[in-house]
Amino acid sequence: MADSRNIDVTRLTLLGDDHTPYDFVIGLLEEVFGKSNTDAKLIAATAHHYGEADCGLWPDTVADALLGEAKARIDTAGHSLAFARTTAKGREGPGHETCGFCGKPASQVKLLYRGEAARICDACVLRGANHLSQNVAGTSYSFAYEVLNWHFAGIGRDRIETSVRNFPARMRADLQLAVDEIFPPNTIRQLGIKSGYRFETVEFTNLWDTGRSAQSIVPVQFTEIDVGEEAPRRCVGTALWLLSKDDFKHAALVSQVEGMRGDSHVRVEIAAPQGEAGAQISAQYFRRIEDIINQARSYRGKVLSLETGRHWDGLTGGITVHRLPQVRKKDVILPVKTLRLLDRNVIEFATQRDQLRAIGQPAKKGLLFYGPPGTGKTHTIQYLASRLTGHTTLLVTAEQVVGLSEYFSLARLLQPSMLVIEDADLIAREREHMTDPAEEVLLNKLLNEMDGLRQDADIFFVLTTNRPEQLEAALASRPGRIDQAIEFPLPDKVGRKKLVRLYSGGLSVPADVLTETVQRTEGVSGAFIKELMRRTAQYVFEREDGTHTVTRQDIESALDEMLFEGGRLNATLLGGPERSE
């Protein structure tokens, strides 16, 4: 005999009904359920007096078949008689609420939501929410709260938490690289969000606002940033990403924040369900973003300066990329001694850094370029930038010295790098010559930043000045700030000859004219000779004789114009020789 404990059984119960004829009930119990006439009368009488009566215990499949046949006869006869069934999961039947979608009774579900026409259990709600969430990519929305409600359907707003990171606005181009690489594999949809008023931050808490405060969905907006490449980098404005990884729903919001004190930044916020999974996925995103930003692919190896104004071409970004000409060594006209010092202290030093570091020697190096105006200091910086392959060059002009700390931070991030402060005497002059407390603050900032560089930093720190006698003694009083001073003198006879040939371009300069020009230009700067040859070319073209040969008269006319007709100030401005009273 089979063990009934291993068989799923159902107890059937007849429910009392004052409207169904007594004879019909008796006949149904006899013909469908196989009851004797006596048992049938007893069950019917019990149901009538007590509201219900036990019809017996049946295997599930048998009980289903009996109920099916009974319901068919009851419906055909047009009566309202009903039965209840009880299983291990609970009781089902009239008077007991069931889900109108899956049919489960209230006893078998956690929650049963009641509507006017039907009831739905929590499991069916979640299944429906998941289905709607899967269709979020193709549905049209007007407001942020609508799309977030669909995306996070079935997850209470109180069960969602966000994590936030703020990144400097100047690194926006590299942040966009991270966004382009990290989000797409998990993106269901990307949407533009209307930016707030100036100085107003858009956060996830704003996106769930409804009514008049609802955040509008708009086309995704981009700003173009010059990164020194053929095409600018398109960087997203305020945008929302609906994300899903392994069916785990989450979202990301990127927004631009303009600080009232100029501390603009880009805000990245990740929203995910509470719990370890949400915390882990947020941490993974931020860790990957940080890794990509630290690679600094957008600006590494280029010549940069921090912006102080706006681009005329409409491009923005906070960092200006300079496209300097490639300067060859033969185009650097300096004394042999100066060139030797440059190569040894910069070019050769850069190639030996790893060896020096291996024996505990510093990898950073400070240099001072000094000499009269127009002697080639800036030109030499361009030459070094051309030769230092893989180095990032940062140019700091006088108007940008207030951003020294940020320049040093970039130099550390983008190393190997060369940080150049032009006209350093404007901020590093002797303290007794300072007239404003702010000047001393800048000097102290410069000294502190130089001292703060790690010994193993792959950084060249270059100061240039036309007035070395005015530099603050503290720059040289502590070892490790300036390691080598390199003088850029006025060009000697050999140098002037090379400069005339270099700047003559396609003009032909006869030997006698060249010799006389070299003699007539004693005491001038290289910049003076460059301008002299440009004006000489004008006189050559004005002759209109079809030749491109420079004559003595051409040189004479150009020198006259530069040294005498324009007065002493003009000669000084052009880097001409000093004139006695």
XYZ file of C-alpha atoms in Angstrom:
581
model
C 0.000 0.000 0.000
C 1.399 3.413 -1.042
C 2.416 5.848 1.636
C -0.045 8.763 1.371
C 2.507 11.039 3.001
C 4.475 11.067 -0.268
C 1.430 12.128 -2.323
C 0.299 15.767 -2.623
C -3.338 15.858 -1.488
C -6.155 18.403 -1.499
C -9.074 18.655 0.918
C -12.342 19.654 -0.768
C -14.984 21.561 1.167
C -18.598 22.185 0.119
C -19.666 25.735 0.872
C -23.203 26.457 2.039
C -25.527 27.984 -0.581
C -29.156 28.977 0.086
C -29.902 29.485 -3.625
C -28.923 26.096 -5.081
C -31.714 23.409 -4.945
C -31.130 20.705 -2.322
C -31.763 17.889 -4.795
C -29.119 19.317 -7.193
C -26.519 19.305 -4.413
C -27.347 15.691 -3.474
C -27.164 14.544 -7.096
C -23.801 16.356 -7.658
C -22.219 14.746 -4.616
C -23.423 11.294 -5.697
C -22.623 11.493 -9.409
C -19.370 13.489 -9.371
C -17.802 12.765 -5.993
C -19.110 9.160 -5.652
C -20.838 9.723 -2.301
C -23.595 7.417 -1.127
C -27.090 8.847 -0.828
C -26.785 8.902 2.965
C -23.326 10.615 2.928
C -24.476 13.081 0.287
C -27.510 14.092 2.381
C -25.302 14.437 5.514
C -22.719 16.647 3.712
C -25.426 18.846 2.172
C -27.233 19.228 5.513
C -23.982 20.094 7.345
C -23.091 22.750 4.735
C -26.596 24.227 4.997
C -26.567 24.462 8.803
C -22.849 25.228 9.449
C -21.784 27.075 6.232
C -19.468 24.363 4.952
C -18.847 20.597 5.056
C -15.868 18.361 4.425
C -16.091 16.363 1.163
C -12.922 14.361 1.725
C -9.205 14.230 0.943
C -8.055 13.596 -2.646
C -4.813 13.509 -4.595
C -4.221 16.913 -6.217
C -4.845 15.712 -9.767
C -8.064 13.903 -8.766
C -9.293 16.919 -6.812
C -8.661 19.191 -9.820
C -10.599 16.850 -12.096
C -13.537 16.582 -9.662
C -13.739 20.334 -9.211
C -13.578 20.868 -12.954
C -16.487 18.523 -13.605
C -18.505 19.936 -10.692
C -17.993 23.528 -11.880
C -19.056 22.611 -15.403
C -22.366 21.089 -14.137
C -22.984 24.023 -11.770
C -22.390 26.577 -14.559
C -24.609 24.629 -16.979
C -27.428 24.567 -14.455
C -26.908 28.258 -13.674
C -26.437 27.794 -9.953
C -24.013 29.496 -7.538
C -22.796 26.456 -5.582
C -19.061 26.574 -4.801
C -16.288 24.475 -3.289
C -13.092 25.464 -1.453
C -9.831 23.559 -1.638
C -7.128 23.348 0.972
C -3.526 22.320 0.222
C -0.251 22.512 2.093
C 0.083 26.073 0.754
C -3.230 27.261 2.147
C -6.917 27.503 1.375
C -8.420 28.755 -1.878
C -11.945 29.554 -2.781
C -14.765 32.101 -2.607
C -14.283 34.510 0.272
C -10.486 34.085 0.071
C -8.633 36.749 -1.996
C -6.417 35.540 -4.806
C -4.110 37.264 -7.333
C -6.024 37.988 -10.503
C -2.877 37.310 -12.577
C -1.225 34.193 -11.173
C -4.229 32.872 -9.139
C -2.289 32.437 -5.890
C -4.334 32.991 -2.698
C -3.399 35.632 -0.146
C -1.932 32.951 2.106
C 0.699 32.086 -0.509
C 2.035 35.603 -1.204
C 3.757 38.283 0.889
C 1.543 41.132 -0.271
C -1.698 41.332 -2.205
C -2.512 44.749 -3.677
C -6.250 45.447 -3.980
C -7.742 47.417 -6.847
C -11.300 48.177 -7.857
C -11.470 45.485 -10.542
C -8.727 43.026 -9.602
C -6.010 42.081 -7.145
C -2.304 41.548 -7.848
C 0.382 39.963 -5.707
C 3.846 41.336 -5.033
C 5.531 38.709 -7.246
C 3.407 39.739 -10.262
C 4.151 43.419 -9.547
C 7.910 42.716 -9.696
C 7.577 40.652 -12.862
C 5.588 43.449 -14.470
C 8.079 46.076 -13.294
C 10.961 44.123 -14.768
C 9.125 43.892 -18.071
C 8.469 47.646 -18.083
C 12.097 48.385 -17.155
C 13.289 46.341 -20.122
C 11.188 48.568 -22.384
C 12.590 51.811 -20.946
C 15.024 52.201 -23.855
C 12.295 52.671 -26.437
C 9.769 54.738 -24.498
C 9.401 58.511 -24.802
C 9.661 60.559 -21.589
C 9.294 64.246 -20.751
C 10.681 64.347 -17.222
C 13.503 62.700 -15.326
C 11.303 61.278 -12.564
C 9.274 59.314 -15.139
C 12.246 57.498 -16.603
C 13.786 56.861 -13.160
C 10.522 55.401 -11.860
C 10.369 53.017 -14.827
C 14.066 52.132 -14.598
C 13.952 51.430 -10.848
C 10.417 49.969 -10.951
C 9.791 47.678 -7.999
C 12.591 49.286 -5.951
C 11.452 51.825 -3.369
C 13.101 55.224 -3.568
C 14.095 54.839 0.084
C 16.104 51.763 -0.918
C 18.315 53.663 -3.388
C 21.529 55.400 -2.386
C 24.025 57.528 -4.308
C 27.800 57.989 -4.279
C 29.442 61.214 -5.492
C 32.881 62.265 -6.746
C 33.956 65.745 -7.916
C 36.662 66.126 -10.566
C 38.499 69.346 -11.582
C 36.926 71.038 -14.596
C 40.355 71.250 -16.258
C 40.399 67.429 -16.447
C 37.045 67.330 -18.239
C 38.563 65.952 -21.457
C 40.079 62.947 -19.653
C 36.891 62.432 -17.664
C 35.031 62.197 -20.982
C 37.454 59.471 -22.092
C 36.533 57.578 -18.935
C 32.799 58.078 -19.487
C 33.087 56.937 -23.118
C 34.930 53.792 -22.060
C 33.118 52.779 -18.869
C 29.403 53.460 -19.319
C 28.566 52.175 -22.856
C 28.903 48.415 -22.105
C 26.184 48.725 -19.406
C 24.079 51.535 -20.891
C 20.378 50.972 -21.547
C 19.843 54.601 -22.458
C 21.506 58.019 -22.244
C 19.387 61.141 -21.729
C 20.104 64.853 -21.545
C 18.919 66.710 -18.428
C 18.145 70.420 -18.443
C 20.874 72.259 -16.548
C 19.970 74.375 -13.573
C 20.593 78.059 -13.058
C 24.135 79.339 -12.683
C 25.793 78.034 -9.497
C 22.933 75.505 -9.109
C 23.950 71.857 -8.856
C 21.847 69.134 -10.501
C 21.722 66.001 -8.312
C 19.775 62.744 -8.286
C 17.576 64.168 -5.554
C 16.470 66.838 -8.060
C 15.700 64.259 -10.728
C 12.905 62.686 -8.669
C 11.131 66.021 -8.224
C 7.615 66.180 -9.677
C 5.160 68.938 -10.487
C 6.588 72.364 -11.228
C 10.021 71.279 -9.965
C 10.261 68.333 -12.359
C 13.557 68.158 -14.282
C 12.981 68.185 -18.029
C 14.562 65.695 -20.399
C 16.341 67.516 -23.240
C 18.684 66.538 -26.085
C 22.129 65.500 -24.847
C 24.359 68.580 -25.014
C 28.096 68.567 -25.696
C 30.875 71.134 -25.324
C 33.907 70.924 -27.603
C 37.326 71.103 -25.958
C 40.613 71.596 -27.770
C 43.085 68.862 -26.785
C 45.641 69.628 -29.487
C 44.431 66.956 -31.880
C 42.881 67.114 -35.333
C 39.351 67.216 -33.908
C 38.228 68.668 -30.543
C 36.991 66.397 -27.760
C 33.177 66.388 -27.407
C 32.397 66.478 -23.685
C 28.905 65.868 -22.338
C 27.100 68.543 -20.354
C 24.450 67.359 -17.860
C 23.394 63.817 -18.724
C 21.788 60.727 -17.199
C 22.811 57.145 -17.985
C 20.392 54.287 -17.233
C 22.630 51.297 -16.555
C 22.223 47.568 -16.017
C 24.884 44.973 -15.324
C 23.854 41.343 -14.900
C 20.237 42.581 -14.491
C 21.356 44.864 -11.640
C 19.730 48.250 -12.313
C 21.679 51.430 -11.499
C 22.217 54.867 -13.009
C 24.840 57.620 -13.385
C 24.498 61.404 -13.538
C 27.223 63.728 -14.836
C 26.748 67.456 -14.273
C 28.843 70.618 -14.517
C 29.197 72.699 -11.353
C 30.293 76.324 -11.560
C 31.648 77.421 -8.198
C 31.114 80.991 -7.020
C 34.847 81.303 -6.313
C 35.927 79.915 -9.666
C 36.302 76.374 -8.294
C 34.406 74.755 -11.155
C 34.259 70.974 -11.288
C 32.469 68.046 -12.870
C 30.175 66.065 -10.592
C 29.725 62.309 -11.131
C 26.995 60.584 -9.111
C 26.146 56.867 -9.161
C 22.707 55.697 -7.944
C 22.138 52.038 -7.050
C 19.995 49.922 -4.716
C 21.248 49.785 -1.144
C 23.514 46.954 -0.162
C 26.899 45.498 -0.893
C 26.250 45.030 -4.628
C 25.388 48.712 -5.092
C 28.402 49.877 -3.075
C 30.728 47.619 -5.052
C 29.514 48.723 -8.468
C 29.834 52.422 -7.497
C 33.366 51.831 -6.206
C 34.296 50.005 -9.425
C 33.099 52.895 -11.580
C 34.984 55.518 -9.572
C 38.143 53.433 -9.395
C 38.158 53.041 -13.182
C 37.433 56.754 -13.736
C 40.330 57.663 -11.449
C 42.675 55.297 -13.282
C 41.846 56.820 -16.680
C 42.153 60.410 -15.424
C 45.551 59.626 -13.881
C 46.710 58.395 -17.293
C 46.005 61.954 -18.577
C 45.935 60.787 -22.185
C 44.351 64.004 -23.469
C 47.282 66.257 -22.545
C 50.324 64.081 -21.911
C 53.340 64.963 -24.048
C 51.905 68.315 -25.221
C 52.715 71.976 -24.546
C 50.147 73.459 -22.178
C 49.127 76.489 -20.190
C 46.129 77.143 -17.988
C 43.478 79.387 -19.510
C 42.891 82.897 -18.227
C 40.317 83.924 -20.850
C 37.960 82.528 -23.455
C 38.736 81.118 -26.883
C 37.639 83.175 -29.852
C 36.666 79.940 -31.632
C 34.159 78.935 -28.941
C 36.177 75.982 -27.627
C 36.527 75.645 -23.870
C 38.261 73.415 -21.415
C 40.458 75.308 -18.943
C 43.710 74.129 -20.551
C 45.245 75.661 -23.677
C 47.252 73.364 -25.940
C 50.015 75.218 -27.784
C 51.152 74.069 -31.199
C 54.773 75.172 -31.073
C 57.008 74.853 -34.126
C 59.477 71.990 -34.167
C 62.888 73.571 -33.557
C 65.976 71.721 -34.756
C 69.316 71.923 -32.994
C 70.926 73.693 -35.958
C 68.317 76.434 -35.586
C 69.423 77.193 -32.016
C 72.164 79.800 -32.415
C 74.014 79.923 -29.120
C 77.661 79.780 -28.040
C 79.102 76.267 -28.020
C 79.515 76.413 -24.245
C 75.840 77.282 -23.759
C 74.665 74.515 -26.075
C 76.876 72.018 -24.274
C 75.393 72.994 -20.907
C 71.868 72.689 -22.308
C 72.406 69.247 -23.768
C 74.161 67.914 -20.680
C 71.730 69.304 -18.118
C 68.530 68.625 -20.015
C 68.706 66.246 -22.994
C 71.356 63.889 -21.616
C 70.022 64.154 -18.072
C 66.601 62.990 -19.263
C 68.098 59.850 -20.843
C 70.061 59.037 -17.658
C 67.250 59.538 -15.151
C 66.590 55.859 -14.524
C 70.271 55.202 -13.870
C 70.545 58.183 -11.547
C 67.413 57.187 -9.660
C 68.726 53.643 -9.273
C 71.711 54.916 -7.266
C 69.623 57.267 -5.158
C 70.208 60.499 -7.072
C 67.404 63.045 -7.618
C 65.478 62.807 -10.880
C 64.155 66.378 -10.752
C 66.250 69.300 -11.912
C 65.965 73.086 -11.595
C 67.485 75.414 -14.184
C 67.752 79.205 -14.536
C 67.979 80.712 -18.035
C 69.194 84.302 -17.838
C 70.368 86.944 -20.242
C 69.286 90.106 -22.081
C 65.940 90.157 -23.910
C 65.905 88.562 -27.350
C 68.869 86.254 -26.795
C 66.942 83.048 -27.463
C 65.595 81.867 -24.103
C 62.041 81.313 -25.382
C 63.343 79.886 -28.658
C 65.453 77.430 -26.652
C 62.399 76.382 -24.627
C 60.729 75.466 -27.937
C 63.838 73.488 -28.917
C 63.830 71.570 -25.620
C 60.110 70.866 -25.947
C 60.822 69.414 -29.393
C 63.693 67.249 -28.129
C 62.188 65.967 -24.860
C 60.122 63.202 -26.393
C 57.245 62.138 -24.159
C 57.594 65.125 -21.840
C 54.721 67.502 -21.162
C 55.704 71.178 -21.204
C 53.819 73.632 -18.985
C 54.255 77.347 -19.746
C 53.600 79.798 -16.915
C 53.421 83.465 -17.899
C 53.371 86.430 -15.528
C 49.579 86.706 -15.533
C 49.196 83.037 -14.580
C 51.456 82.855 -11.536
C 48.446 82.865 -9.202
C 47.816 79.322 -10.437
C 51.260 78.025 -9.451
C 49.868 75.294 -7.205
C 47.710 73.945 -10.014
C 50.644 74.072 -12.433
C 52.782 72.050 -10.056
C 49.945 69.541 -9.589
C 49.716 69.127 -13.368
C 53.496 68.783 -13.615
C 53.357 65.914 -11.122
C 50.369 64.285 -12.832
C 51.810 64.577 -16.349
C 55.440 63.725 -15.575
C 57.866 63.420 -17.159
C 57.333 67.127 -17.589
C 59.039 70.499 -17.974
C 57.558 73.409 -16.019
C 58.664 76.796 -17.358
C 58.108 80.066 -15.491
C 58.913 82.979 -17.786
C 60.095 86.325 -16.402
C 60.583 84.763 -12.992
C 61.983 88.041 -11.629
C 58.423 89.388 -11.594
C 57.501 87.029 -8.755
C 60.887 85.979 -7.393
C 62.587 89.335 -7.043
C 64.348 90.298 -3.830
C 61.956 90.835 -0.949
C 63.233 94.344 -0.229
C 62.108 95.378 -3.718
C 58.553 94.131 -3.172
C 55.845 96.748 -2.698
C 52.814 94.518 -2.137
C 52.272 91.722 0.450
C 50.713 89.630 -2.320
C 54.077 89.553 -4.107
C 55.724 87.930 -1.099
C 52.869 85.413 -0.883
C 53.548 84.377 -4.497
C 57.269 84.103 -3.828
C 56.679 81.887 -0.795
C 54.278 79.757 -2.815
C 56.935 79.315 -5.517
C 59.610 78.346 -2.993
C 57.278 75.940 -1.190
C 56.198 74.251 -4.410
C 59.827 73.826 -5.505
C 60.702 72.319 -2.139
C 57.615 70.099 -2.279
C 58.702 68.266 -5.419
C 59.780 64.724 -4.638
C 63.372 63.870 -5.355
C 62.315 61.105 -7.734
C 59.927 63.357 -9.695
C 60.646 63.356 -13.447
C 60.323 67.131 -13.658
C 62.472 69.866 -15.148
C 61.809 73.179 -13.456
C 62.951 76.095 -15.629
C 62.925 79.782 -14.698
C 63.768 82.455 -17.262
C 64.713 86.044 -16.495
C 66.191 89.106 -18.179
C 67.300 90.509 -14.804
C 69.041 87.832 -12.747
C 70.443 90.432 -10.359
C 66.925 91.040 -9.039
C 66.157 87.411 -8.194
C 65.520 86.525 -4.571
C 68.594 85.000 -2.942
C 66.437 82.268 -1.401
C 66.169 80.639 -4.808
C 69.850 79.792 -4.689
C 70.404 79.611 -0.945
C 68.938 76.147 -0.583
C 70.447 73.292 -2.628
C 68.024 71.514 -4.930
C 66.016 74.532 -6.056
C 68.258 75.704 -8.908
C 70.851 73.130 -9.988
C 72.260 74.957 -13.009
C 72.213 78.552 -14.239
C 72.740 78.956 -17.979
C 73.619 82.336 -19.459
C 72.182 83.423 -22.800
C 74.606 86.148 -23.899
C 74.273 88.542 -26.801
C 75.437 86.722 -29.948
C 79.119 86.946 -30.787
C 80.505 87.408 -34.268
C 80.088 83.746 -35.186
C 76.587 83.694 -33.738
C 75.517 86.833 -35.617
C 76.732 85.324 -38.870
C 74.653 82.187 -38.277
C 71.625 84.244 -37.316
C 71.769 86.335 -40.504
C 71.873 83.162 -42.577
C 69.091 81.546 -40.524
C 66.703 84.498 -40.816
C 67.499 85.436 -44.397
C 65.135 82.665 -45.488
C 65.115 82.396 -49.286
C 67.145 85.589 -49.761
C 70.677 85.426 -51.098
C 73.233 87.284 -48.950
C 76.609 87.826 -50.695
C 79.707 87.221 -48.577
C 80.722 90.882 -48.449
C 77.221 91.966 -47.430
C 77.167 89.230 -44.789
C 80.523 90.366 -43.362
C 79.432 93.998 -43.194
C 76.114 93.078 -41.606
C 77.888 91.073 -38.881
C 80.185 94.047 -38.176
C 77.308 96.548 -38.088
C 75.266 94.462 -35.627
C 77.743 94.096 -32.765
C 75.952 94.213 -29.411
C 72.486 93.370 -30.746
C 70.266 90.460 -29.758
C 69.166 87.557 -31.904
C 65.657 89.051 -31.957
C 67.127 92.247 -33.454
C 68.764 90.310 -36.285
C 65.522 88.454 -36.980
C 63.664 91.745 -37.366
C 66.527 93.238 -39.376
C 66.294 90.470 -41.983
C 62.523 90.842 -42.221
C 62.831 94.569 -42.957
C 65.684 93.913 -45.334
C 63.410 91.525 -47.251
C 60.866 94.346 -47.604
C 63.483 96.584 -49.233
C 64.550 93.749 -51.541
C 60.953 93.251 -52.703
C 60.414 96.994 -53.167
C 63.190 97.145 -55.773
C 61.071 94.944 -58.045
C 64.107 93.861 -60.074
C 63.157 90.193 -59.911
C 66.146 89.225 -57.779
C 66.226 88.005 -54.217
C 69.744 89.179 -53.487
C 70.418 91.430 -50.500
C 72.515 94.541 -51.132
C 74.450 96.791 -48.769
C 71.835 99.483 -49.359
C 69.051 97.106 -48.250
C 70.868 96.395 -44.979
C 71.737 100.067 -44.514
C 68.134 101.179 -44.992
C 66.827 98.579 -42.576
C 69.410 99.445 -39.895
C 68.719 103.155 -40.299
C 65.018 102.589 -39.752
C 65.543 100.424 -36.688
C 68.334 102.322 -34.927
C 67.906 105.969 -35.795
C 64.624 106.879 -37.435
C 62.612 105.199 -34.692
C 64.650 106.789 -31.912
C 66.391 105.264 -28.922
C 63.232 103.633 -27.557
C 62.650 101.768 -30.812
C 66.205 100.464 -30.819
C 65.825 99.310 -27.211
C 62.520 97.609 -27.911
C 64.052 95.701 -30.815
C 67.092 94.543 -28.847
C 69.544 96.943 -30.483
C 72.961 97.892 -29.109
C 73.255 100.277 -26.195
C 73.933 103.830 -27.304
C 75.975 106.324 -25.382
C 74.690 109.826 -24.647
